[in-house]
Short mmCIF file of C-alpha atoms and ligand atoms in Angstrom, two decimals:
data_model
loop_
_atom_site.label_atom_id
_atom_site.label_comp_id
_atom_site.label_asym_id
_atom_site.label_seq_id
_atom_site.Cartn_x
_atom_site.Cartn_y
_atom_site.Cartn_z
CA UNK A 1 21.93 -25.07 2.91
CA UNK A 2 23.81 -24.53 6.26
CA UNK A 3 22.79 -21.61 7.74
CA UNK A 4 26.67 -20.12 8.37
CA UNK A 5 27.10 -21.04 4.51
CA UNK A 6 24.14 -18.70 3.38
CA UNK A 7 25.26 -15.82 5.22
CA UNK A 8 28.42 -15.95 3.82
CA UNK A 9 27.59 -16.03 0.32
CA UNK A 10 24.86 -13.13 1.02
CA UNK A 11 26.57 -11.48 3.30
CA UNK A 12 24.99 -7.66 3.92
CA UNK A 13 22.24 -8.61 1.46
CA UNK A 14 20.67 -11.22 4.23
CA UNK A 15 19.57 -7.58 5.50
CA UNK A 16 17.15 -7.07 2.63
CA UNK A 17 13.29 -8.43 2.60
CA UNK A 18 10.90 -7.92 0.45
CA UNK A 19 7.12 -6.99 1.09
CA UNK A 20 4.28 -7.07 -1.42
CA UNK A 21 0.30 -6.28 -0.81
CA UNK A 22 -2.78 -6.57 -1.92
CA UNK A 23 -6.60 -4.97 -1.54
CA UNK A 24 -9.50 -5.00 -3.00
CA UNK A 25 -12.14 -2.30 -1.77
CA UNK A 26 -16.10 -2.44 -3.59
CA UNK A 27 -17.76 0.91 -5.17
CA UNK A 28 -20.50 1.88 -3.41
CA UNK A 29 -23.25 5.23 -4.01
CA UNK A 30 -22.52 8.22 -1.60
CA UNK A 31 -19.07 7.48 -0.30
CA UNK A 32 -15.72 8.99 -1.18
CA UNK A 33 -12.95 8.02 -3.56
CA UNK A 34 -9.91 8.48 -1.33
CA UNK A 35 -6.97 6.68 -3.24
CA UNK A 36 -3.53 7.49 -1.76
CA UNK A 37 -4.85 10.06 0.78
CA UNK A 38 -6.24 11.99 -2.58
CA UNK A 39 -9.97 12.58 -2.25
CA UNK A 40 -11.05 12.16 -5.92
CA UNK A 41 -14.14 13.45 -7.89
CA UNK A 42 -16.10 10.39 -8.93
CA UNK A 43 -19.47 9.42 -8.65
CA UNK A 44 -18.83 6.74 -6.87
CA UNK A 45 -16.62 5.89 -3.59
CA UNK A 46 -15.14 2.91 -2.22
CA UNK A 47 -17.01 0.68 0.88
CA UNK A 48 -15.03 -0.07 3.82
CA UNK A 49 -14.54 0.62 7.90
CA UNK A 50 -11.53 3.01 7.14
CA UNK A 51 -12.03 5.52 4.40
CA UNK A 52 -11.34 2.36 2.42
CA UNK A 53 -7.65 3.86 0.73
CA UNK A 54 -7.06 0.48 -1.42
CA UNK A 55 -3.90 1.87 -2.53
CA UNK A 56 -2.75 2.79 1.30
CA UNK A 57 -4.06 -0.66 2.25
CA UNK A 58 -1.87 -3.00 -0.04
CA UNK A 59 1.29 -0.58 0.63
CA UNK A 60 0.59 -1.22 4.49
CA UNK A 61 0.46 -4.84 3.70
CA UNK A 62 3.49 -4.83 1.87
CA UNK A 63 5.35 -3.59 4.32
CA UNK A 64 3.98 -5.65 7.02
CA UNK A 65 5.24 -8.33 4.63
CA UNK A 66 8.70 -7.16 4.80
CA UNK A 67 8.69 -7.47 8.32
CA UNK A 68 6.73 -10.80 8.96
CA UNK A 69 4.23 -8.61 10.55
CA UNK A 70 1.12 -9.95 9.57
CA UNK A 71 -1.61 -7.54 7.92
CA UNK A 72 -3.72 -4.39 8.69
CA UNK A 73 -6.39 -6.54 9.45
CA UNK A 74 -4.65 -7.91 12.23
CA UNK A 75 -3.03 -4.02 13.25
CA UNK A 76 -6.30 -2.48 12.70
CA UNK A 77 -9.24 -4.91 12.94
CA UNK A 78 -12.58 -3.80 10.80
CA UNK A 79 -14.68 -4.55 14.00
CA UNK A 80 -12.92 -1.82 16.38
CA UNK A 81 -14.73 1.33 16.61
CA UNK A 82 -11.46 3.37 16.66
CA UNK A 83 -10.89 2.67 12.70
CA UNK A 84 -13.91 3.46 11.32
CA UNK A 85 -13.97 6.20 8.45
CA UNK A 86 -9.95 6.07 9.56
CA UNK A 87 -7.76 7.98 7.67
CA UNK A 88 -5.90 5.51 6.59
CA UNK A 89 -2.53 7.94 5.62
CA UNK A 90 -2.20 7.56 9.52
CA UNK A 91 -2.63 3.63 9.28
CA UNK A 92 0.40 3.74 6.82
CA UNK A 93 2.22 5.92 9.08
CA UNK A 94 2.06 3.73 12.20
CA UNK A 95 3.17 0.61 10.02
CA UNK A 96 5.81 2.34 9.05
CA UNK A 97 6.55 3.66 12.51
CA UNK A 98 6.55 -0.20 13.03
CA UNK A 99 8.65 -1.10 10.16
CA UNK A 100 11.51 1.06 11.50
CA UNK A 101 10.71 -0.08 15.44
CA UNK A 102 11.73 -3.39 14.41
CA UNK A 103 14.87 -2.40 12.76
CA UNK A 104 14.19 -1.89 9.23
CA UNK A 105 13.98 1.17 6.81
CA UNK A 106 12.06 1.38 4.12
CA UNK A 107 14.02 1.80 0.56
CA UNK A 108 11.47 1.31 -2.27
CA UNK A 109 7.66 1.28 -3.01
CA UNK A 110 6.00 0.43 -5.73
CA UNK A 111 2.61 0.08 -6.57
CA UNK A 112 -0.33 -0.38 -9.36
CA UNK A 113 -4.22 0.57 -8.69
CA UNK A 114 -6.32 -1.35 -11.73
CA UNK A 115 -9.31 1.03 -12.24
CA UNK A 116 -11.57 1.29 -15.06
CA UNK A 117 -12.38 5.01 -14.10
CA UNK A 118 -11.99 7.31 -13.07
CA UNK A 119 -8.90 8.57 -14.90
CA UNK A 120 -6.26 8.93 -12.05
CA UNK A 121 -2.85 10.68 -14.03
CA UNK A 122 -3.80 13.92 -12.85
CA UNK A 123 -3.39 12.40 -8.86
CA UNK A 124 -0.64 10.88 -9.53
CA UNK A 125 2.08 13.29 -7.94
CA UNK A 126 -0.33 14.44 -5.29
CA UNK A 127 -0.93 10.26 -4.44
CA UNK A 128 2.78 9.81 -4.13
CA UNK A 129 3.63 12.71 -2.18
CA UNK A 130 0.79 11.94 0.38
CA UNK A 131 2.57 8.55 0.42
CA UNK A 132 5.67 9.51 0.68
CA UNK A 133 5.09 11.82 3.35
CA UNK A 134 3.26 9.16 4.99
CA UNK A 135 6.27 6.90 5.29
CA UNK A 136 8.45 9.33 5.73
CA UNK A 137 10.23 8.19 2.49
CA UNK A 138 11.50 10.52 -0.31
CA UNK A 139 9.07 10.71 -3.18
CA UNK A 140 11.65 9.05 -6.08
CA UNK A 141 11.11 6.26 -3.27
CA UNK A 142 7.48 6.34 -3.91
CA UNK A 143 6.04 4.38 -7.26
CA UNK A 144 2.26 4.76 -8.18
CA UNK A 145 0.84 3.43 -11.43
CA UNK A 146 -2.23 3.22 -12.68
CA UNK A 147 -4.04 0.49 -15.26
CA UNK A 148 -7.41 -0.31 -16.37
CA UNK A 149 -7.95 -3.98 -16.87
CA UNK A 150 -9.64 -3.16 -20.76
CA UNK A 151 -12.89 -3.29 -19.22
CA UNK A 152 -12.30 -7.21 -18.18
CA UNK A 153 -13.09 -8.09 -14.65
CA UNK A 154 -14.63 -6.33 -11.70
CA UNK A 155 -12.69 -3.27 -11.96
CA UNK A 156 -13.21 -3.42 -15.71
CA UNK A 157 -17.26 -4.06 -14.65
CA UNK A 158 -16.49 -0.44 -12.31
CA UNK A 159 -17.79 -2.67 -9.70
CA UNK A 160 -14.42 -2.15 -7.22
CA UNK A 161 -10.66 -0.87 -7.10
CA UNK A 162 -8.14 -3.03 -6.53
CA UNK A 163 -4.18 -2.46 -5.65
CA UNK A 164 -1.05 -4.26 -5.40
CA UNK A 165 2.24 -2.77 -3.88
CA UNK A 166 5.82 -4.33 -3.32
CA UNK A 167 8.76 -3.06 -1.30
CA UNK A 168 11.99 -3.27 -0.62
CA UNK A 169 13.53 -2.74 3.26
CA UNK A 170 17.03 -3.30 4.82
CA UNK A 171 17.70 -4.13 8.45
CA UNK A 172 19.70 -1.28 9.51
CA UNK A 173 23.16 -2.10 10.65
MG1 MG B 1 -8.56 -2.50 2.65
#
């Protein structure tokens, strides 16, 4: 379609994009569960070069997606010194210092974290408002659900985490 054409039918919705994420972090003994900036009680923790926040991780990479920005790997490479045991509540903020220094502003996050166990409702508000705060996004902005996969896969195995996240932005005017 001609290019004139498509923004004419769209009009102000050519501003939207859409981002979505993904991460998968491994269990491993004698590191901490930190999902959503929430450190968890669990006997088990998740490996990784950053405190290894799956959840933080694919919402990062959604937004990056939004933007055509590429991925946290490429922001924050797993081989610099700088990010190891990062806190990765201050990855998501700089992407989402990014998102907005290319224009856009975030509108709407949602996300799912497949875990076996531990049990993660009672995090829930505490994981959104970490997230939230994060992005500097109200927390009615902020979606967190969580699933087990009925004991099917390697999350069902309790041999990882894994999360998915999609958002919505819109270039400001
Ligand atoms: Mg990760």
């Amino acid at each position: 379609m001609d290019q004139a054409l498509r923004e004419s039918r769209l009009g102000d919705f050519t501003r939207l994009r859409i981002g979505q994420g993904m991460d998968v972090h491994a269990f491993a003994e004698g590191r901490k569960l930190i999902l959503g900036g929430v450190d968890i009680p669990h006997e088990k923790g998740l490996l990784g070069h950053s405190d290894a926040d799956v959840l933080a991780h694919a919402i990062a990479d959604a937004l990056l997606g939004g933007i055509r920005g590429g991925d946290i790997g490429k922001l924050f490479p797993d081989t610099d010194p700088a990010y190891k045991d990062a806190d990765s509540l201050k990855l998501l903020a700089a992407v989402a210092a990014k998102v907005r220094e290319e224009g856009y502003e975030i509108m709407d996050v949602d996300s799912v974290i497949a875990a076996q166990r531990p049990k993660l409702s009672p995090y829930r508000d505490q994981i959104r408002a970490n997230l939230a705060a994060a992005m500097d996004i109200p927390v009615e902005n902020m979606g967190v659900k969580a699933t087990t996969t009925e004991h099917l896969g390697f999350e069902g195995r309790e041999e990882g985490i894994s999360a998915t996240a999609s958002c919505l932005l819109c270039r400001c005017i």
